[in-house]
XYZ file of C-alpha atoms in Angstrom:
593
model
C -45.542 1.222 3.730
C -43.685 4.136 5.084
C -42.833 7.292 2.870
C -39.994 9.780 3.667
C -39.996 12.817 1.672
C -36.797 14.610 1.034
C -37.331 18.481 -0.456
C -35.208 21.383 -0.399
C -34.984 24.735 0.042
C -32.769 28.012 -0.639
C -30.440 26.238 -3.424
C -30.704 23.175 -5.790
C -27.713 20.771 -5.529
C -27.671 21.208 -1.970
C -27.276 17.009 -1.696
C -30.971 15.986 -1.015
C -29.410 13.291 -3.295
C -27.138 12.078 -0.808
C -29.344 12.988 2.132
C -31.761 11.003 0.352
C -29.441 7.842 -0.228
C -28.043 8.292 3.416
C -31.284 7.928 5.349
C -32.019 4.930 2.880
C -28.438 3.536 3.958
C -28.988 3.260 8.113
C -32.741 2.437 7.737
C -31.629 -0.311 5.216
C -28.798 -0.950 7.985
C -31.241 -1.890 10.723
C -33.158 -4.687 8.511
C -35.495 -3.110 6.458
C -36.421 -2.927 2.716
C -36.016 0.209 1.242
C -36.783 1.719 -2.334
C -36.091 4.971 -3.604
C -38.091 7.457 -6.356
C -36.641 10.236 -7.775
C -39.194 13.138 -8.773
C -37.676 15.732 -11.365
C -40.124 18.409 -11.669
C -38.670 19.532 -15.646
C -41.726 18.687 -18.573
C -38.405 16.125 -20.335
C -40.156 12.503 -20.713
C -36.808 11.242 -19.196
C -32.731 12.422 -18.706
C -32.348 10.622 -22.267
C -31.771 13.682 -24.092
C -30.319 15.320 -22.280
C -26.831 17.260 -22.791
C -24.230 16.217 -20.032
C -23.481 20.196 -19.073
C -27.520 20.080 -18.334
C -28.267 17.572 -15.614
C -24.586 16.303 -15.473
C -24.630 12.059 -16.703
C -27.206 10.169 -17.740
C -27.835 6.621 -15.744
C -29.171 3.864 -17.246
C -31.137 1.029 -15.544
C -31.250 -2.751 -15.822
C -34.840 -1.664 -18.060
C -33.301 0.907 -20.295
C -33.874 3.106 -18.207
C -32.359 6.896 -18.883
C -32.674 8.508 -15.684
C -31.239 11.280 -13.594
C -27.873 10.978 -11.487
C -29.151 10.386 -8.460
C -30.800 6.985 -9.313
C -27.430 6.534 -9.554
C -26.589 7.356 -5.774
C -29.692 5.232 -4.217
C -28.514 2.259 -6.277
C -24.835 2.520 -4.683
C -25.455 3.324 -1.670
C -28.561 0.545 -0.802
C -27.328 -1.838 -3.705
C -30.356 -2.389 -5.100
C -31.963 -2.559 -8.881
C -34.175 0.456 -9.813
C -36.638 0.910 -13.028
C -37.655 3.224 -15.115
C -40.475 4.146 -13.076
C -38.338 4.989 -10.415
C -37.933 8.400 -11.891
C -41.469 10.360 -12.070
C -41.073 13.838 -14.314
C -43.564 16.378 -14.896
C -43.548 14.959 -18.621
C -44.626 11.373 -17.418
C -46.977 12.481 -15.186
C -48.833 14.829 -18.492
C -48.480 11.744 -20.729
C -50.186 9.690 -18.575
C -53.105 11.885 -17.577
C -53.577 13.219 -21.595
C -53.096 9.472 -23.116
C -55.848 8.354 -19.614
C -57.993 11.541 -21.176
C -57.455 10.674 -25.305
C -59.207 6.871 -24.179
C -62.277 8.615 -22.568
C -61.024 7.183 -18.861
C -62.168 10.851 -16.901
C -65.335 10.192 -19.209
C -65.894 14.080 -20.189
C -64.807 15.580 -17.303
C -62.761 18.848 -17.337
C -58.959 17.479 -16.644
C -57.250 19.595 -14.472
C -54.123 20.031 -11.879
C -56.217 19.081 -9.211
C -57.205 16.484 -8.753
C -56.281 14.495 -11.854
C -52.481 15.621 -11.904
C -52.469 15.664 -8.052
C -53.740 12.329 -8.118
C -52.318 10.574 -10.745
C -48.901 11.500 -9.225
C -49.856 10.101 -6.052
C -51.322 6.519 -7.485
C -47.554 6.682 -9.108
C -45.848 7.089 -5.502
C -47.985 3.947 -3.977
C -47.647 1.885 -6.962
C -44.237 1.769 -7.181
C -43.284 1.832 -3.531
C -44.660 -1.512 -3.925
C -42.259 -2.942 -6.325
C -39.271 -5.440 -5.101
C -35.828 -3.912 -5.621
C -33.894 -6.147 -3.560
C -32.899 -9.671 -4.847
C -34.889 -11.590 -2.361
C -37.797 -9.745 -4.554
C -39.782 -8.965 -1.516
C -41.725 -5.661 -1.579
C -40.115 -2.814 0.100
C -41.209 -1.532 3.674
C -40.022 2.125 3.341
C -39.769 3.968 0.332
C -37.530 7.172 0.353
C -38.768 10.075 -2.254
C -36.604 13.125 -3.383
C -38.506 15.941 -4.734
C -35.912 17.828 -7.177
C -35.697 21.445 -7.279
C -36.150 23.949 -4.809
C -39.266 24.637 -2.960
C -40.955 27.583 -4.402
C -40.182 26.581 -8.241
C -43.667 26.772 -10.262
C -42.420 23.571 -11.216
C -42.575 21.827 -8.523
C -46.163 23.159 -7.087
C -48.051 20.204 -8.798
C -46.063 17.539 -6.294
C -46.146 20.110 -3.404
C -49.732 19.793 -3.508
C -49.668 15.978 -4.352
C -48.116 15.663 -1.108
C -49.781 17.415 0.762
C -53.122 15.697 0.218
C -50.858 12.445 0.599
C -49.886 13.026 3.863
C -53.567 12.635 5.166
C -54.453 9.735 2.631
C -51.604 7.673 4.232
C -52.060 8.705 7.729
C -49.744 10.739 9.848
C -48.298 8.050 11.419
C -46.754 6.411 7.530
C -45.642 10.000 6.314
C -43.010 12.541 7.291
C -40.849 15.050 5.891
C -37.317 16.054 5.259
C -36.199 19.489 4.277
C -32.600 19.753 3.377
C -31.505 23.580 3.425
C -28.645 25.853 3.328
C -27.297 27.262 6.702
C -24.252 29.847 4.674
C -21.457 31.105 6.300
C -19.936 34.468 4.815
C -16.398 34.384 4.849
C -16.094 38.191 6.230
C -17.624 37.372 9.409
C -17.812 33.619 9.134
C -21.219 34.040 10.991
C -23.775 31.250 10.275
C -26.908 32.840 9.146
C -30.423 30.789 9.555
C -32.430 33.390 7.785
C -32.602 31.204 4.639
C -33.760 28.193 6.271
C -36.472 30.014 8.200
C -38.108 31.399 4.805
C -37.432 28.069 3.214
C -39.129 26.430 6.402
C -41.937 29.403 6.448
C -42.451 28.623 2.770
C -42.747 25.550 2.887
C -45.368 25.161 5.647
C -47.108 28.017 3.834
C -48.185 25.259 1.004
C -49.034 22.394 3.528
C -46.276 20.512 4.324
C -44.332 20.550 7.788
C -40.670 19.670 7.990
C -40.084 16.231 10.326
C -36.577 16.849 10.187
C -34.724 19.954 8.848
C -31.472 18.985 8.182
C -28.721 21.976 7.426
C -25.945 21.743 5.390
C -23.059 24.013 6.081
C -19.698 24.220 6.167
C -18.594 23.745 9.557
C -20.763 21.876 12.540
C -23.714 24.011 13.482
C -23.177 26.100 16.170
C -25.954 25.320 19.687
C -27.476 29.108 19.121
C -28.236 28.613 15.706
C -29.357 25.368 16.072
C -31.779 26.469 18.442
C -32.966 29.387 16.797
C -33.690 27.226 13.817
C -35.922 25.101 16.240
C -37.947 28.673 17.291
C -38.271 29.358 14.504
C -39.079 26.302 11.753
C -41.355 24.933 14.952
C -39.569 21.510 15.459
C -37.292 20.201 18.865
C -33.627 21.009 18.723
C -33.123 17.368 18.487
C -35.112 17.923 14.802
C -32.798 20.352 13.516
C -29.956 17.944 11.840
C -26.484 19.380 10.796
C -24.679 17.903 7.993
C -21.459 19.891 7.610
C -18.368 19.516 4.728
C -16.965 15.941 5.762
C -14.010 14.186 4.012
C -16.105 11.725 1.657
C -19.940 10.872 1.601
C -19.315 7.378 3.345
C -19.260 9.663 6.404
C -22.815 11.184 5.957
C -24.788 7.782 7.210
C -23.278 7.719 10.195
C -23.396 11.744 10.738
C -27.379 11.035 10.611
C -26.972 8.198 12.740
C -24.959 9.853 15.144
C -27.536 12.683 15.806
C -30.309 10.017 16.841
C -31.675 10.006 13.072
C -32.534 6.206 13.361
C -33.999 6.493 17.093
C -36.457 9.413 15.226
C -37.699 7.664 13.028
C -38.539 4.675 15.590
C -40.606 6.655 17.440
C -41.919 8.981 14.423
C -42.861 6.404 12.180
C -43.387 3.425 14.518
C -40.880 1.185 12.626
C -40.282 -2.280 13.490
C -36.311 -2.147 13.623
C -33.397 -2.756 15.901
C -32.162 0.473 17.666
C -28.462 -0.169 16.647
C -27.878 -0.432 12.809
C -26.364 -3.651 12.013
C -23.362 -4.765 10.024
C -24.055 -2.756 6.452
C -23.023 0.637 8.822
C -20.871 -0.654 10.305
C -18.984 -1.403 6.436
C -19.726 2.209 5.779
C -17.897 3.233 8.896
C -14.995 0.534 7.807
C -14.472 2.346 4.713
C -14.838 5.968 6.235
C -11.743 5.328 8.181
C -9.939 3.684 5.957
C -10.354 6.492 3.274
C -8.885 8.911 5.460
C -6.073 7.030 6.213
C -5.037 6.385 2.557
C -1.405 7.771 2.349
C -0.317 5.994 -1.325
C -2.269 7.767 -4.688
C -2.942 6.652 -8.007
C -3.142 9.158 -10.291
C -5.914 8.393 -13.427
C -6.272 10.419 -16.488
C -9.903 10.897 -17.602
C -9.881 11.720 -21.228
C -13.208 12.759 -22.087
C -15.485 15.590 -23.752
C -17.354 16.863 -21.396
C -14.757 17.901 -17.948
C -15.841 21.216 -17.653
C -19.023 19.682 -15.649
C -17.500 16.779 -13.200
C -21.280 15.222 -12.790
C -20.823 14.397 -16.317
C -18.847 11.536 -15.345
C -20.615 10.635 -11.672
C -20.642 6.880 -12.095
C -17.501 6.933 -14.007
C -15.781 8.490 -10.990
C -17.368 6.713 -8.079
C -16.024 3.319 -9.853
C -13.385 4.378 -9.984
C -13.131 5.711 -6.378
C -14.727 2.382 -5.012
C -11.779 0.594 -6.939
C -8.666 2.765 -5.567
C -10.417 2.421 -1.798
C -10.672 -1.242 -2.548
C -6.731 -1.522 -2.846
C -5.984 0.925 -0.210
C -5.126 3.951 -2.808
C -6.532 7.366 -3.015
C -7.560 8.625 -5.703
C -6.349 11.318 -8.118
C -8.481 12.292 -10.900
C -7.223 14.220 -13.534
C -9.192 15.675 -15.886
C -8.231 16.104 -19.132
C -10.863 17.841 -22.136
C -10.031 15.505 -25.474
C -9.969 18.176 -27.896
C -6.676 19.650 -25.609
C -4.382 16.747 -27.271
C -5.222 17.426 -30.738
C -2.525 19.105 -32.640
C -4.775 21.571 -33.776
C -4.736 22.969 -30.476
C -0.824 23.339 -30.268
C -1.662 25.655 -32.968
C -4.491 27.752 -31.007
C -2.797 27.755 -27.675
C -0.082 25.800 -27.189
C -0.263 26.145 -23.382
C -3.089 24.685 -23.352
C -2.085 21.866 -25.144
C 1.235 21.433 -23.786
C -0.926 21.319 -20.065
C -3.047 19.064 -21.479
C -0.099 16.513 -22.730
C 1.823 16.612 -18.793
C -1.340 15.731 -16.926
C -1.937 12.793 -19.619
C 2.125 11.724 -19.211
C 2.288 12.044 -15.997
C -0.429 9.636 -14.575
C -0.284 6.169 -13.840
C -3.175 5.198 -16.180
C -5.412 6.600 -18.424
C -9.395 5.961 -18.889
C -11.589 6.951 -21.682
C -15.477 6.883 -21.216
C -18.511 7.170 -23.033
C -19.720 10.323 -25.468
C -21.388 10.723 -28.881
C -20.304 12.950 -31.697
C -16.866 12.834 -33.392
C -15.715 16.809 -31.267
C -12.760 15.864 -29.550
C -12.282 11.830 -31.110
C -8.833 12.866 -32.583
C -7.734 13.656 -29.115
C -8.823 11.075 -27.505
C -7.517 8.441 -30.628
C -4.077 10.434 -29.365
C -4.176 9.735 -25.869
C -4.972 6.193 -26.620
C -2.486 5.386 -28.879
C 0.299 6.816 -26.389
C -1.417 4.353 -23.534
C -0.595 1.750 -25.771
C 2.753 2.616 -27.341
C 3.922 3.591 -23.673
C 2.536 0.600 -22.058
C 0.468 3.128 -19.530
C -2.708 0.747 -18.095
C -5.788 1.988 -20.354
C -9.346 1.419 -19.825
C -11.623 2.156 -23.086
C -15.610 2.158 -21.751
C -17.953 2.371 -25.078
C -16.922 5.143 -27.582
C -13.477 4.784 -25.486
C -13.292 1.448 -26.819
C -14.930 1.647 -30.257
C -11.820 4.253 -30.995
C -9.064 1.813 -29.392
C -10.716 -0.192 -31.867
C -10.164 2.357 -34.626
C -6.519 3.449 -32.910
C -5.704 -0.081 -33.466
C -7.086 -0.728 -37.253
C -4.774 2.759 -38.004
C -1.385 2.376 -36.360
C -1.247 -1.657 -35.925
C -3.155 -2.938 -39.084
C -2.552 -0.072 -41.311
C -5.988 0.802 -42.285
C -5.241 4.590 -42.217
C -8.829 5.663 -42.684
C -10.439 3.252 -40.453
C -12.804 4.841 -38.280
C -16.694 4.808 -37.021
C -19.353 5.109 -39.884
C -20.601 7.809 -37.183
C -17.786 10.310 -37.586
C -16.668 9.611 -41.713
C -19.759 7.308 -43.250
C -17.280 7.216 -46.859
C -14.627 4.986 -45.035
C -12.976 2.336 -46.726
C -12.660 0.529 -43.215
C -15.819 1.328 -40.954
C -14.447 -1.236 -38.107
C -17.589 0.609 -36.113
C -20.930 1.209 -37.609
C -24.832 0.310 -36.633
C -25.392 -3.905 -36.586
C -27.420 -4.151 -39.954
C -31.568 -4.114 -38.603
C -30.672 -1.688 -35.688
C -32.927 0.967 -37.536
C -35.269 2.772 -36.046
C -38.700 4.285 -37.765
C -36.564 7.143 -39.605
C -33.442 5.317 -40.818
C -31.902 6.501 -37.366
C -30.409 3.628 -35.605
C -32.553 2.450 -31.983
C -29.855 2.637 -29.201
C -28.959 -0.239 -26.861
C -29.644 0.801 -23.494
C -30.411 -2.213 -21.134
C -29.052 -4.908 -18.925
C -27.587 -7.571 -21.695
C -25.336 -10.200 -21.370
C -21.558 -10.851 -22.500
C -21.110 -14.365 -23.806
C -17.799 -15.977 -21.912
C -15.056 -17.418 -24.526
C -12.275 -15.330 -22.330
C -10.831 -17.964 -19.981
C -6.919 -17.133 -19.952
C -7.892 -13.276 -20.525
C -7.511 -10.750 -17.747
C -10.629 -9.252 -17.867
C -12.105 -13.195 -17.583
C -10.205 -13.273 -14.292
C -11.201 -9.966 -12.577
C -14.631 -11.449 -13.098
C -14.217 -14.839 -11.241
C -14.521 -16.560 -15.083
C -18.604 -16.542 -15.146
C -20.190 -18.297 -17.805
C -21.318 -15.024 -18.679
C -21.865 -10.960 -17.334
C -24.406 -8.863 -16.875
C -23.935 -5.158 -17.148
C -25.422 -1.944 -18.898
C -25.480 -0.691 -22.097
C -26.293 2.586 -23.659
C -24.671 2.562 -27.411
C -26.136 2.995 -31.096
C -22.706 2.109 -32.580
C -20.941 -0.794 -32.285
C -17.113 -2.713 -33.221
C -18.524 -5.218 -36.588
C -14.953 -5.951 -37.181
C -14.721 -9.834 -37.595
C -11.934 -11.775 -35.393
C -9.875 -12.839 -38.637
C -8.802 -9.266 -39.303
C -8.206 -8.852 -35.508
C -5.300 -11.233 -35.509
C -3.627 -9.324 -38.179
C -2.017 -7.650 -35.366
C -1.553 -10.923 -33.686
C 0.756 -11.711 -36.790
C 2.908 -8.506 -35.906
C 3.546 -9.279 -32.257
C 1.214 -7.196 -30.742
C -1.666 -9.457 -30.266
C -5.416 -9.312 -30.641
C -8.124 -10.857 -28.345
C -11.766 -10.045 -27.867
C -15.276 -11.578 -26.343
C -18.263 -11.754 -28.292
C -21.727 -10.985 -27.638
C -24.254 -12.518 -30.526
C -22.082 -11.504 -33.009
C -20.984 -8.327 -32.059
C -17.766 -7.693 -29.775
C -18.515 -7.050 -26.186
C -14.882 -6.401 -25.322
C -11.936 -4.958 -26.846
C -8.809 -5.835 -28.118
C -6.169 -6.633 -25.682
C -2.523 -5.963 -26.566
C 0.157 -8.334 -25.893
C 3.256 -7.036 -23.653
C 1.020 -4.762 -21.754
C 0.242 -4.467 -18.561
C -3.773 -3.503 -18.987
C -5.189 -2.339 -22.283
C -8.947 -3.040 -21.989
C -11.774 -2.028 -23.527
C -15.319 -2.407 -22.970
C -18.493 -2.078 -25.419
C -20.728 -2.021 -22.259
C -20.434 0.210 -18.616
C -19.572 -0.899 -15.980
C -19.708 1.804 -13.728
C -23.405 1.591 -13.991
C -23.426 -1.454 -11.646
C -20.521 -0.417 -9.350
C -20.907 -0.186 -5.673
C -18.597 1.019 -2.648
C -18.327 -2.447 -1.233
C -18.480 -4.095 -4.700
C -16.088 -2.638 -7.230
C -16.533 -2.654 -10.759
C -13.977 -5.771 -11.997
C -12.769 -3.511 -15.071
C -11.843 -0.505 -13.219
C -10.623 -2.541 -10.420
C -8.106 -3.707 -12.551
C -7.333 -0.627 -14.247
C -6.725 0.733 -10.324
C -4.847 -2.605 -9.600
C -2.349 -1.955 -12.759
C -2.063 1.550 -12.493
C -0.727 0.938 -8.513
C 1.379 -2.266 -10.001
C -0.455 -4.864 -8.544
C -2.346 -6.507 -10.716
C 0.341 -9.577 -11.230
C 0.497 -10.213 -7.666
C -3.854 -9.837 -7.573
C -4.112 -12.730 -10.374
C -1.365 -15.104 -8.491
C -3.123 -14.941 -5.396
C -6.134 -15.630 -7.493
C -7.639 -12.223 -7.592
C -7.277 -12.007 -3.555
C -6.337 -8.781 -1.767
C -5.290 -10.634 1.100
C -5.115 -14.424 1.828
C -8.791 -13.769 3.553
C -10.310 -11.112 1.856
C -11.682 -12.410 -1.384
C -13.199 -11.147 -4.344
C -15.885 -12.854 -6.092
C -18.069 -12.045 -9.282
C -21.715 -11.027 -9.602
C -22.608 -14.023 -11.587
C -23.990 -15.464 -8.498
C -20.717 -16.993 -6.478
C -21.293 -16.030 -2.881
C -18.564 -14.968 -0.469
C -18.309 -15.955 3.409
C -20.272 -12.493 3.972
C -22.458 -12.237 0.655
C -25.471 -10.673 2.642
C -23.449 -7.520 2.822
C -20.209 -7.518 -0.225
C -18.701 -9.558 -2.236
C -15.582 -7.734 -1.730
C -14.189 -8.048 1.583
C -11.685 -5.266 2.394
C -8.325 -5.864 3.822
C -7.176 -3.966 7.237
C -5.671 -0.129 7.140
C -2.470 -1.396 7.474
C -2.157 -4.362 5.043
C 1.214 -3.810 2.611
């Protein structure tokens, strides 16, 4: 087993993340196995709790899983499955070593940082570097770990140390080290200044680890003088000193590491038994780098949600949906739109505000709604779904976005004026979404879903059916306490009126929503999807949304949900495409029409 440490210095959010992810990408690119762990130094058990404005999204796993963002980016950019375990917090690593000490295991022995924290992280590392994440389910020959924070937090001393003593358990020759820093550029003089990166570097080595690689992120390519005076100075060749500069998407940063001789390091670093040119999987990435920056037509989607002042709120949300507008050859435009803007009491507060709010909404091709909990801001989205509908605008509901189409449609089609969710008015005469009955947990509170269930098929002439090649069933994500427990003959009430009401069924709650008749796309979706989208393997809900929104979802489902008479898209139920080892979405040419 080889292990690749990722830390940084000067800032946090610098994009170890996507450092991280990248180096995983063109290892995994040249044949090998690779598994990532995410180490969050904060005392939280797991991201479960917390607020989106804190750590931006949570992202769930196929175990239930709540874990931080990032998981998020190693699963997308290697497509592989991670597990809880995959994400090591300060808070896990105390539980352990105090529930190991409650059953007498350090048999009276004063427990301390070191060695029992020190060590019990490090047993952690190896034990789970060990576990299959591919579906071949063959263990993993290089696992890539990203220390969060910056060095220097108190926090984050306990894994420094870990580390440090790891390096010589595992030999030289199985460890090395990233350090992702800051190289900033003042605008006055537009100077880039390595001073940073030299007391990161100095700080670093100060508690016993040496940077492998220091790769700089700035905002222009790194000039030779600085590069070289960060190689005086942070003791490493030039060739060691990486720059990763502002580039048009993240598909380009796997091959800006590759280009700089990344892969040929790590053959001769690490002594890894790999090809010297990555293979195909790159050469995909480099595929859809060009192709993104030749997108001339947009699709404009409105994101009606509760938490946009904090876009990593809604990281998977937006990847899907940029995955799905590269996958048709669109670019994307994401407009952002805060839920409690539409409500009319806001035309009373500050009507510029709302008025602002009501243009973006009317003037984009289609309109999503994702996920949240409490009823702030419902009202406002209930509005901007109910104009999606009346105005025929594509609409994709994911979770509470489609529990309140649900509740939209019981108001305005089926004339249950107080029909809502028992979790925003518990007295209504209509609760069309409430907890299934047993869903309690030990304090009356209902137990969330949060795992990898299954949606039972009965949806053969239905859109949604299509986009997914017609499985016998799906697989994909939940995170929910509240669910739709209307029953099917109430549904076609508004089947009666001309408007129409479908929906699938899980064990006898509704996996998808209600789909209106006369529209072009009006889906919603109990699960989310975006949890198990990838760049080469869009999500089949937001694809469509994308494909309607661009008006070209009729000619998709004639073809037979083909972008191209050769380039084919099939489900993840298990049918294979001609190229399956790498996507099961084959991309058509820049130029198609």
């Amino acid at each position: 087993m080889k292990y690749i440490l990722v830390t940084g210095g000067v800032i946090s959010g610098i994009g170890k993340g996507i450092i991280a992810s990248s180096v995983g990408t063109i290892l995994k690119s040249c044949g090998l196995r690779v598994t990532s762990i995410k180490i969050d130094p904060y005392i939280n058990i797991d991201a479960g709790t917390f607020s989106p404005y804190e750590h931006g999204e949570v992202f769930v796993l196929d175990d239930g899983g709540e874990v931080d963002l990032d998981l998020g980016n190693y699963e997308r950019f290697l497509d592989i499955r991670l597990t809880k375990d995959n994400n090591l917090t300060t808070g896990k690593i105390y539980q352990h070593v105090i529930n190991k000490e409650r059953n007498g295991d350090y048999l009276g022995k004063t427990v301390q940082v070191v060695p029992h924290i020190t060590d019990a992280i490090q047993e952690w590392v190896m034990r789970q570097a060990l576990i299959p994440v591919d579906e071949d389910g063959l263990e993993p020959q290089v696992c890539v770990i990203e220390l969060g924070g910056t060095v220097g937090d108190i926090e984050s001393m306990p894994f420094i140390e870990a580390f440090r003593q790891f390096q010589f358990k595992v030999k030289r020759e199985n460890f090395c080290n990233i350090h992702v820093s800051l190289v900033p550029q003042p605008s006055s003089t537009r100077e880039q200044k390595s001073k940073p990166t030299q007391y990161s570097v100095q700080k670093l080595r100060g508690l016993g680890l040496s940077p492998d690689l220091v790769v700089c992120r700035c905002s222009d390519p790194l000039e030779t003088s600085v590069k070289d005076k960060i190689s005086m100075f942070c003791h490493v060749e030039p060739e060691q000193v990486i720059c990763v500069q502002d580039v048009s998407s993240i598909y380009r940063v796997p091959l800006l590491l590759e280009e700089q001789g990344v892969v040929d390091y790590f053959l001769r670093r690490l002594n890894l038994p790999i090809e010297r040119q990555p293979q195909k999987m790159l050469r995909k990435w480099k595929e859809m780098a060009d192709r993104y920056d030749c997108l001339l037509e947009t699709c404009s989607i409105a994101l009606v949600g509760k938490y946009t002042k904090l876009f990593d709120s809604y990281a998977s949300v937006t990847k899907a949906l940029e995955h799905s507008a590269l996958a048709i050859n669109h670019k994307l435009e994401l407009k952002y739109i805060d839920s409690t803007d539409l409500e009319p009491s806001t035309l009373q507060e500050d009507p510029v505000r709302y008025h602002e709010a009501w243009q973006k909404l009317c003037s984009a091709h289609g309109v999503l709604v994702p996920g949240g909990f409490g009823v702030r801001g419902t009202e406002g989205k209930i509005q901007a779904i109910c104009w999606a509908r009346k105005q025929k605008k594509p609409f994709l509901g994911v979770c509470l976005g489609m529990q309140l189409a649900v509740v939209e449609f019981s108001r305005n089609v089926l004339g249950w004026q107080d029909a809502n969710s028992t979790e925003f008015d518990s007295k209504t005469t209509h609760p069309v979404v409430r907890t299934p009955p047993g869903h309690k947990g030990s304090e009356g509170v209902s137990s969330p879903r949060i795992s990898l269930n299954r949606a039972v098929k009965s949806w053969r002439t239905w859109v949604v059916g299509k986009l997914y090649g017609d499985p016998e069933f799906v697989e994909e994500r939940h995170r929910h306490r509240f669910e739709v427990m209307i029953i099917r003959k109430q549904l076609c009430l508004g089947k009666e009126k001309g408007l129409g009401g479908q929906c699938i069924w899980g064990p006898g709650l509704m996996e998808i929503g209600i789909s209106v008749s006369d529209h072009p796309f009006f889906v919603g979706v109990q699960y989310h999807p975006e949890f198990l989208s990838r760049p080469i393997k869009p999500s089949p809900p937001y694809l469509g949304l994308l494909l309607a929104s661009a008006g070209r979802l009729p000619h998709y489902l004639q073809k037979g949900c083909r972008l191209s008479p050769r380039d084919t898209y099939s489900d993840r139920s298990g049918s294979s495409s001609p190229d399956s080892e790498i996507t099961e979405l084959k991309f058509p040419s820049i130029n198609h029409d």
